[in-house]
Tab-separated table of C-alpha atoms in Angstrom:
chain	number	residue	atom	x	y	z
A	1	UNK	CA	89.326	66.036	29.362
A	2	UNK	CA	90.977	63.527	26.478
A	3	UNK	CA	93.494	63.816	24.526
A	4	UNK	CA	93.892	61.629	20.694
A	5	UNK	CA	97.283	61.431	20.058
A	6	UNK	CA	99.273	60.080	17.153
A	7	UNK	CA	101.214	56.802	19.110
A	8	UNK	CA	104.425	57.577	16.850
A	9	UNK	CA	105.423	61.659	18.475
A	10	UNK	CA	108.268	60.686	20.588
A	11	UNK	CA	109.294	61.785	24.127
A	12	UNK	CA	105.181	62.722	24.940
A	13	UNK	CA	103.927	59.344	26.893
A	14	UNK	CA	103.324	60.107	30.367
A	15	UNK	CA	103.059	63.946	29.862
A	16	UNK	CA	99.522	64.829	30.063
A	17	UNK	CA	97.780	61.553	32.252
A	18	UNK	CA	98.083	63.567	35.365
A	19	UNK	CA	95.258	65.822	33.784
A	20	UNK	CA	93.339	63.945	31.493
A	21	UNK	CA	92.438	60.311	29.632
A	22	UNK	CA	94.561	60.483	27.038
A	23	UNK	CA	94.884	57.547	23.868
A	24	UNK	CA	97.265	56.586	22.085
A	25	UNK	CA	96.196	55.228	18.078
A	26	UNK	CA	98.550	55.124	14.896
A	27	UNK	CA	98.025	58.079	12.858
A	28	UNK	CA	96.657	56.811	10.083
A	29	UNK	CA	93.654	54.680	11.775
A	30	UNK	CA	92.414	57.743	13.620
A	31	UNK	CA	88.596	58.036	13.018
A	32	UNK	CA	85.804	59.733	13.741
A	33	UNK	CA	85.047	57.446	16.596
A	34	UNK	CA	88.127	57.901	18.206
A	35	UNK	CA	87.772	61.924	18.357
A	36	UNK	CA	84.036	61.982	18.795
A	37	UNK	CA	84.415	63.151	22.429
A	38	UNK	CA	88.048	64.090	22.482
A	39	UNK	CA	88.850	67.657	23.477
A	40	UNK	CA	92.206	67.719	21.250
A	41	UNK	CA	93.963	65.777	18.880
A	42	UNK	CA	97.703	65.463	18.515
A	43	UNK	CA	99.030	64.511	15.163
A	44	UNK	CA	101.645	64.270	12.644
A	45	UNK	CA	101.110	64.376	8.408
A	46	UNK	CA	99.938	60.456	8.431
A	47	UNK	CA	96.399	62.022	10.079
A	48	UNK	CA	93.996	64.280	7.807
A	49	UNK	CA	91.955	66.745	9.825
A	50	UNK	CA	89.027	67.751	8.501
A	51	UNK	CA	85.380	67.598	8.545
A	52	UNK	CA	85.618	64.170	7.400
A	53	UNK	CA	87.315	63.455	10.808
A	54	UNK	CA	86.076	66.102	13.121
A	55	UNK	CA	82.332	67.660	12.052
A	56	UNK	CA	80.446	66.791	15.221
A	57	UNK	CA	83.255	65.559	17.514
A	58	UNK	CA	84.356	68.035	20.733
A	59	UNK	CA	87.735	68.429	19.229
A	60	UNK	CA	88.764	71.954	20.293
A	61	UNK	CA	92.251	71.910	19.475
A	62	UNK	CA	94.461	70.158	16.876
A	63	UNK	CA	98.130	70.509	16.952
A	64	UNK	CA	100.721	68.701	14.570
A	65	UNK	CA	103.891	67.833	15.147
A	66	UNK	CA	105.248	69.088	11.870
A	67	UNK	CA	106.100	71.995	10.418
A	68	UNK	CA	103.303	71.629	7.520
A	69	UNK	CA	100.203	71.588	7.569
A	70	UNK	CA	98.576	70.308	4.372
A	71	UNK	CA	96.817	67.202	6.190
A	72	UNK	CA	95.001	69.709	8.015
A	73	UNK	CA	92.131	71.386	6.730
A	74	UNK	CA	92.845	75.056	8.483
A	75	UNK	CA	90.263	76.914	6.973
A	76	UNK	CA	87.153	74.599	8.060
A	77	UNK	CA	88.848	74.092	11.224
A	78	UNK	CA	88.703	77.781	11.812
A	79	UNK	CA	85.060	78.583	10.796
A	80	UNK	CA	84.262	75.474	13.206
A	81	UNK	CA	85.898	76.730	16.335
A	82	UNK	CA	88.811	74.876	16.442
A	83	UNK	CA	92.319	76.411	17.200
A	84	UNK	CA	95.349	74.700	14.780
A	85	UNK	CA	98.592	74.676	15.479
A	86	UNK	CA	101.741	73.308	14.069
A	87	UNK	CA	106.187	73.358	14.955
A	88	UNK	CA	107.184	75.617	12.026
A	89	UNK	CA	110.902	75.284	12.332
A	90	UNK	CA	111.237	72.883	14.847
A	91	UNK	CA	113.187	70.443	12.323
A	92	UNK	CA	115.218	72.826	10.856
A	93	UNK	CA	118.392	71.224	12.058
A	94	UNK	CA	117.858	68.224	10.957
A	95	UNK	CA	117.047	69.301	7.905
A	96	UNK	CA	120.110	71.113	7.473
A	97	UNK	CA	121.899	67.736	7.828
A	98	UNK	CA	120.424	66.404	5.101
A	99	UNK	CA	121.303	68.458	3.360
A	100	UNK	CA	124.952	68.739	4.389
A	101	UNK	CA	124.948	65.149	3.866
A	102	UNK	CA	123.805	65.146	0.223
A	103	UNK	CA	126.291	68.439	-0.418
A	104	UNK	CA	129.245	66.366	1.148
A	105	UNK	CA	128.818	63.606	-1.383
A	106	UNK	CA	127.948	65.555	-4.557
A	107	UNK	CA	131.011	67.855	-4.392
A	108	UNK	CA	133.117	64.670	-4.029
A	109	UNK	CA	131.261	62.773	-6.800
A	110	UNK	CA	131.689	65.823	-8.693
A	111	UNK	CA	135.316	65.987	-7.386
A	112	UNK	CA	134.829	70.128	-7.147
A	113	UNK	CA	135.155	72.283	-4.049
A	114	UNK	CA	132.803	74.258	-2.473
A	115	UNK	CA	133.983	77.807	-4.298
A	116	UNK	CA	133.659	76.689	-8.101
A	117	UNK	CA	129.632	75.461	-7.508
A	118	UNK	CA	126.173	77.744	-7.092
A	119	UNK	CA	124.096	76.447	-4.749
A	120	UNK	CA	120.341	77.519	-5.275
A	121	UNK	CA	117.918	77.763	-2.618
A	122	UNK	CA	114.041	77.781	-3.501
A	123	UNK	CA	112.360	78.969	0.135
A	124	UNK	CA	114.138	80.832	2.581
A	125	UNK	CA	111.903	80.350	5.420
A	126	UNK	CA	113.123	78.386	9.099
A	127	UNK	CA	115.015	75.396	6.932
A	128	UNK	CA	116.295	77.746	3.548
A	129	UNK	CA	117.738	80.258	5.525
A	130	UNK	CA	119.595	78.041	7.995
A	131	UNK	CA	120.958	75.973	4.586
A	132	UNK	CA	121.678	79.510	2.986
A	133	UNK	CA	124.097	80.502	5.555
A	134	UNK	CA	125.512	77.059	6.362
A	135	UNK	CA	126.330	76.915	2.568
A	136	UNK	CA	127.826	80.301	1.950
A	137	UNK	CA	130.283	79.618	4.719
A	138	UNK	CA	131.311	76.588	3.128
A	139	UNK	CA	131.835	78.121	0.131
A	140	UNK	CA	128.945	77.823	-2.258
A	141	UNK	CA	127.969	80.489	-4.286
A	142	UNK	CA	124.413	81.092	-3.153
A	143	UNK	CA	121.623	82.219	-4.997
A	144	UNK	CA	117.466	82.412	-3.497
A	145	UNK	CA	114.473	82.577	-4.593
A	146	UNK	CA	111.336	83.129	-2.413
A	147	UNK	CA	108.362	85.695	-3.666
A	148	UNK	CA	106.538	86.006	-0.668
A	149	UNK	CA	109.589	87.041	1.335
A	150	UNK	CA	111.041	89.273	-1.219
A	151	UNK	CA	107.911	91.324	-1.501
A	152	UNK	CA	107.582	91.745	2.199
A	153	UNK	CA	111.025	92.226	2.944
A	154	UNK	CA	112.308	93.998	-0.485
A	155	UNK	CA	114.971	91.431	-0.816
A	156	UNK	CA	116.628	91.498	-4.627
A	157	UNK	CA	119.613	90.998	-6.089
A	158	UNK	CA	122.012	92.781	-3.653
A	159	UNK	CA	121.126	89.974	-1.234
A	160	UNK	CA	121.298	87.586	-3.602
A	161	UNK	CA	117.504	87.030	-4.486
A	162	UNK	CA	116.465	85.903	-8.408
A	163	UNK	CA	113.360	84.822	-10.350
A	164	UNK	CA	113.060	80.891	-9.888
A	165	UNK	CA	114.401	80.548	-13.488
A	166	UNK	CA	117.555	82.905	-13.455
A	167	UNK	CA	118.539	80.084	-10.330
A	168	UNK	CA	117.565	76.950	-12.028
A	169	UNK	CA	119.468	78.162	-14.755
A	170	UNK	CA	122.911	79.427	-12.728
A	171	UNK	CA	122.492	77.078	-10.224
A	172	UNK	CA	124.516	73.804	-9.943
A	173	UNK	CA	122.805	72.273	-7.095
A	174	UNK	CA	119.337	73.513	-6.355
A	175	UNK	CA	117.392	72.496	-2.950
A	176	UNK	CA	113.745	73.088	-2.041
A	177	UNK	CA	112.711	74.116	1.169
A	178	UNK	CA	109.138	75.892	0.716
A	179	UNK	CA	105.644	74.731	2.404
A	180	UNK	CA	103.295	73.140	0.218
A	181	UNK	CA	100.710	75.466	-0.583
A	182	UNK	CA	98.167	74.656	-3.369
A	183	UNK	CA	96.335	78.096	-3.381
A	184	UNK	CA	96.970	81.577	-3.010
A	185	UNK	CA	99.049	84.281	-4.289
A	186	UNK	CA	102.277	82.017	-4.562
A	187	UNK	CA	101.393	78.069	-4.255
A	188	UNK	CA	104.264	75.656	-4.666
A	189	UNK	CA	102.384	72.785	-5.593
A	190	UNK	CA	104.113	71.907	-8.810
A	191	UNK	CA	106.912	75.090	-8.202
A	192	UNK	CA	109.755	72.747	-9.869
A	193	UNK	CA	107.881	71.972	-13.127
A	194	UNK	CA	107.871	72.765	-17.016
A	195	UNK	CA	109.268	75.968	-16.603
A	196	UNK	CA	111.765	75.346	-14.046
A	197	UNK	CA	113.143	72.061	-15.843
A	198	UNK	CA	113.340	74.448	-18.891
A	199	UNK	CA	115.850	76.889	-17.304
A	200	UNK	CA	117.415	73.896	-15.029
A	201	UNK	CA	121.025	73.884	-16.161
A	202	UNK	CA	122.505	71.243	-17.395
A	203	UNK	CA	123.836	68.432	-15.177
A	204	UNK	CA	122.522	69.892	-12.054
A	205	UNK	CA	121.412	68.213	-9.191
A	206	UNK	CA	118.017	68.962	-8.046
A	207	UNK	CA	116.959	68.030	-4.048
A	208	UNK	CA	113.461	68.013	-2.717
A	209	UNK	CA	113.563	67.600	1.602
A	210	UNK	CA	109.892	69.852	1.303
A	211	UNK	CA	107.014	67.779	-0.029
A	212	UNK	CA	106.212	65.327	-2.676
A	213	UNK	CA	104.617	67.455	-5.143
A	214	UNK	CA	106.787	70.119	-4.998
A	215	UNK	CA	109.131	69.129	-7.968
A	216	UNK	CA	107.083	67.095	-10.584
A	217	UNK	CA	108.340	64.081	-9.966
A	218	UNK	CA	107.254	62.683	-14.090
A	219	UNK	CA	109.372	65.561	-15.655
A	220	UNK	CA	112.407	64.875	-13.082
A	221	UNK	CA	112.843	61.196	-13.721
A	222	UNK	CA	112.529	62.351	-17.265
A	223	UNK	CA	115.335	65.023	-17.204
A	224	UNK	CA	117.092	62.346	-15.198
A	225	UNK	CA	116.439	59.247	-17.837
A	226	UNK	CA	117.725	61.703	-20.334
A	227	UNK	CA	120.993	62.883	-18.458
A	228	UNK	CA	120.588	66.289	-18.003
A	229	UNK	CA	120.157	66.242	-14.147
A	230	UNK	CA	120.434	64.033	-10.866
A	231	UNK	CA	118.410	64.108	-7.690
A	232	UNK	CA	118.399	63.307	-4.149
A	233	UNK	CA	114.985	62.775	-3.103
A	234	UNK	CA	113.810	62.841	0.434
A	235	UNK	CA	109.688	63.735	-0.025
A	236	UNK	CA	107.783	61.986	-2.616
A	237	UNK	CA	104.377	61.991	-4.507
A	238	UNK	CA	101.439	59.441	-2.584
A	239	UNK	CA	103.760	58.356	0.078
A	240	UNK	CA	104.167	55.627	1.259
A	241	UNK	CA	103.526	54.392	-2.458
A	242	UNK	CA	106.746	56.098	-3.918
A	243	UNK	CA	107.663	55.983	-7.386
A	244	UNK	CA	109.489	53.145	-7.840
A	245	UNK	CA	111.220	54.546	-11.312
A	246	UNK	CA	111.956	57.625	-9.586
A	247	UNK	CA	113.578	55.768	-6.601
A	248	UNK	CA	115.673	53.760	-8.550
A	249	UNK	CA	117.181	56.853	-10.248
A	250	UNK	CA	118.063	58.950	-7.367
A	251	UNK	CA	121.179	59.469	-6.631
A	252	UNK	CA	120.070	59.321	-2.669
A	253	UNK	CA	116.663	58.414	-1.493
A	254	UNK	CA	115.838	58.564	1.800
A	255	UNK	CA	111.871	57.721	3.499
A	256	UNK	CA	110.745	61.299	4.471
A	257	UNK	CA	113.123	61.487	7.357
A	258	UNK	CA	115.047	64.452	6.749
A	259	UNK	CA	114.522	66.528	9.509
A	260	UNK	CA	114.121	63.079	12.218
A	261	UNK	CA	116.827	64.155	14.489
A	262	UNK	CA	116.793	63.838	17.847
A	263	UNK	CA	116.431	67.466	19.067
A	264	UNK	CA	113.760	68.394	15.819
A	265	UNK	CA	111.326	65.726	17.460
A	266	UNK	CA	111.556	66.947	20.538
A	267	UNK	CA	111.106	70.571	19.428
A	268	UNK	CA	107.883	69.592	17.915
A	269	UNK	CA	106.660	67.451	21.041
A	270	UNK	CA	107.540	70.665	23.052
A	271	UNK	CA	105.468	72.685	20.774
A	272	UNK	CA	102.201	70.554	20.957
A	273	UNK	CA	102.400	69.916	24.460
A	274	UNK	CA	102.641	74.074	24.778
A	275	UNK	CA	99.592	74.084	22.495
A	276	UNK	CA	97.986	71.995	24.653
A	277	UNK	CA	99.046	73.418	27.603
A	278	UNK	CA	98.057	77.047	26.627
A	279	UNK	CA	94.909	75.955	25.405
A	280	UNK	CA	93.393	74.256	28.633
A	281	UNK	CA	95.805	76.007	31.153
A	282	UNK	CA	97.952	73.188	32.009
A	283	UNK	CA	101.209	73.773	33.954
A	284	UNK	CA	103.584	72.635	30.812
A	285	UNK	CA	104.491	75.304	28.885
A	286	UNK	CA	108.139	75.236	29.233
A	287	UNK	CA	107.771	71.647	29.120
A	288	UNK	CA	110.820	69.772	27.020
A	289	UNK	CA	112.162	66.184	27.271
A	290	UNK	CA	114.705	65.733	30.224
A	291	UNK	CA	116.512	63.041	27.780
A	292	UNK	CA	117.173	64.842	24.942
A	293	UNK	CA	120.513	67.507	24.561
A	294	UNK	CA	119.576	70.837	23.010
A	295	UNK	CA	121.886	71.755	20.501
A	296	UNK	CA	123.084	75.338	19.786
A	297	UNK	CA	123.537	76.216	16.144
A	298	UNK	CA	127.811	76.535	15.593
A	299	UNK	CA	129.986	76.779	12.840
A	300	UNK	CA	131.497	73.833	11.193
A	301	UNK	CA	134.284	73.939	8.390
A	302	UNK	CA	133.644	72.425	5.028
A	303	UNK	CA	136.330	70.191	5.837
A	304	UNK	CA	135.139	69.361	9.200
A	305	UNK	CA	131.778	68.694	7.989
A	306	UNK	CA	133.234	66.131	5.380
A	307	UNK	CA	134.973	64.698	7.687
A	308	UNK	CA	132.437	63.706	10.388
A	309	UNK	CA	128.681	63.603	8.363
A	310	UNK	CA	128.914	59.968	7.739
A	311	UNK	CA	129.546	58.899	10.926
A	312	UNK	CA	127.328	61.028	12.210
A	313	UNK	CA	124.361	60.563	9.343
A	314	UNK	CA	125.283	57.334	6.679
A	315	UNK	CA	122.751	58.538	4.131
A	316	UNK	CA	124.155	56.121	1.360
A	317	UNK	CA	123.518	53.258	3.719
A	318	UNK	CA	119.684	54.599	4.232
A	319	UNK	CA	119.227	55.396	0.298
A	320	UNK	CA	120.834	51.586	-0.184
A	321	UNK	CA	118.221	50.155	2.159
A	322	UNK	CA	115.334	52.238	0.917
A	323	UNK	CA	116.030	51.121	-2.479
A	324	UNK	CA	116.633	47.250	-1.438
A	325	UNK	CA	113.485	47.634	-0.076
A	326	UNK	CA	111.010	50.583	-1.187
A	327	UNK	CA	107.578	48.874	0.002
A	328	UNK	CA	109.148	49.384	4.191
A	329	UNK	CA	109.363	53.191	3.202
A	330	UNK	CA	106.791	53.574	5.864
A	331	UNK	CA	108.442	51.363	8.287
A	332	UNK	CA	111.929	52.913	7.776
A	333	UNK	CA	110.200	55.875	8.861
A	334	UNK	CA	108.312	54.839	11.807
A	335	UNK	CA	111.238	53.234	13.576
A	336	UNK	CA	113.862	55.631	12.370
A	337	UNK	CA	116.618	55.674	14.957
A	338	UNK	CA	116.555	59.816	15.292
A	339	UNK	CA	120.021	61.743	14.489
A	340	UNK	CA	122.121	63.635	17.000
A	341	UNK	CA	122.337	67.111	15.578
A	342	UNK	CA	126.320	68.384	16.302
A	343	UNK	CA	126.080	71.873	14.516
């Protein structure tokens, strides 16, 4: 058996030679030569699987360590045999402290408190929900907005569910957290554009932590240029080629590293290595890396929270350096030095 695997998921080296060749190759080189004879392929969003890549290799699994999957082409995988799977959720926490970090500094910028701003949250799915109930007990007015999950839920307005543009429009702060999806029923490719920067109200601060693409990144640095909104940008448009306009107007920018902490990387090693481990009946299903802490989600006061994010997560440093230096975005990235989560 051999395994591809992307050289930059942490904690996995040493985990599967006892039972097969395995290879180690920077995402973004992987070729058709390299899976040709590979049984599965281990990846993160830098790799794009599809029949470019994989028509006519033995690939029989590919799992991601990430919770999307629009580098991978799931639909010709299927109808060629080959299983997909990815870590929905696994970065959550992480997340979440991003977010906590950009919320910290925006309420003191804005020299408010928690109570007198609406936070709105576009995607209520592992990350938005977590953020949604960090926020309201911090304070924050809440409001949501997800389709798909209010039509198979029947979630409305008693639990605090509104068309996108009723939230851009109350909304002080709004923060994305949906997958990008550029078909189908309810795709989000393009979700913050001419209508929601119509209804956005003015002087709110707009956050994308989801994918590039998401928010239209021409009619934000244009509401931005004209001073009717901020941003704090974490996912942008042809990464690692980021809008250098864009960058220089964000409030915080930060290289697609959100949700790198410590524990969400090793929550989505753990779920490949289970994939992998299912799939070919390998004893390491309940496999997880001996040097990383799980952390247990707790409560944290507002004030407690202000008073320990920077130490724990100095964002303005990281949007400083990012901005000193845009063309490392991808090498900021690949030798982040992950986050502890604490809460």
């Amino acid at each position: 058996m051999k395994i591809v695997i992307d050289d930059k998921i942490p904690y996995i080296r040493g985990v599967f030679e006892p039972y097969a060749e395995t290879v180690y190759l920077p995402g973004k080189t992987i070729s058709r030569r390299d899976v040709a004879d590979a049984d599965a392929l281990l990846v993160r969003t830098r790799t794009r699987c599809d029949a470019a890549l994989l028509d006519g290799s033995s690939v029989g699994l590919v799992a991601t360590a990430t919770i999307g999957t629009d580098h991978i082409d799931r639909s010709w995988c299927a109808a060629n045999g080959i299983e997909t799977v990815s870590a929905p959720g696994c970065n959550a926490g992480g997340v979440l402290q991003w977010v906590a970090a950009v919320l910290a500094r925006t309420v003191a910028v804005r020299k408010a408190r928690p109570a007198e701003l609406t936070l709105g949250v576009v995607g209520t799915g592992h990350v938005g929900s977590l953020v949604e109930r960090y926020a309201a007990a911090w304070g924050f007015g809440v409001l949501c907005s997800d389709p798909p999950r209010e039509e198979a839920e029947g979630l409305g307005r008693r639990e605090g569910y509104v068309p996108l543009g009723e939230l851009a429009a109350r909304s002080d702060i709004v923060t994305f957290h949906v997958p990008m999806l550029r078909t189908g029923p309810h795709p989000t490719f393009g979700l913050g554009g001419t209508e929601f920067f119509a209804a956005l109200k003015n002087g709110a601060t707009v956050l994308n932590s989801s994918r590039g693409g998401i928010v239209d990144e021409t009619l934000l640095l244009h509401r931005v240029a004209e001073g009717r909104c901020t941003c704090c940008i974490d996912t942008w448009e042809n990464e690692p080629a980021i809008n250098s306009r864009l960058l220089a107007a964000a409030s915080l920018a930060t290289p697609h590293i959100a949700g790198y902490s410590e524990q969400g990387k090793a929550n989505a090693s753990a779920v490949v290595v289970a994939a992998v481990a299912e799939h070919f009946g390998l004893p390491l299903a309940h496999w997880y890396p001996r040097q990383v802490r799980p952390v247990t989600r707790r409560p944290l006061s507002w004030e407690a929270l202000c008073a320990t994010i920077t130490d724990r997560f100095a964002i303005e440093d990281q949007s400083e350096a990012l901005k000193a230096a845009p063309e490392r975005f991808e090498d900021f990235r690949e030798h982040y030095a992950f986050r502890q989560e604490y809460f």
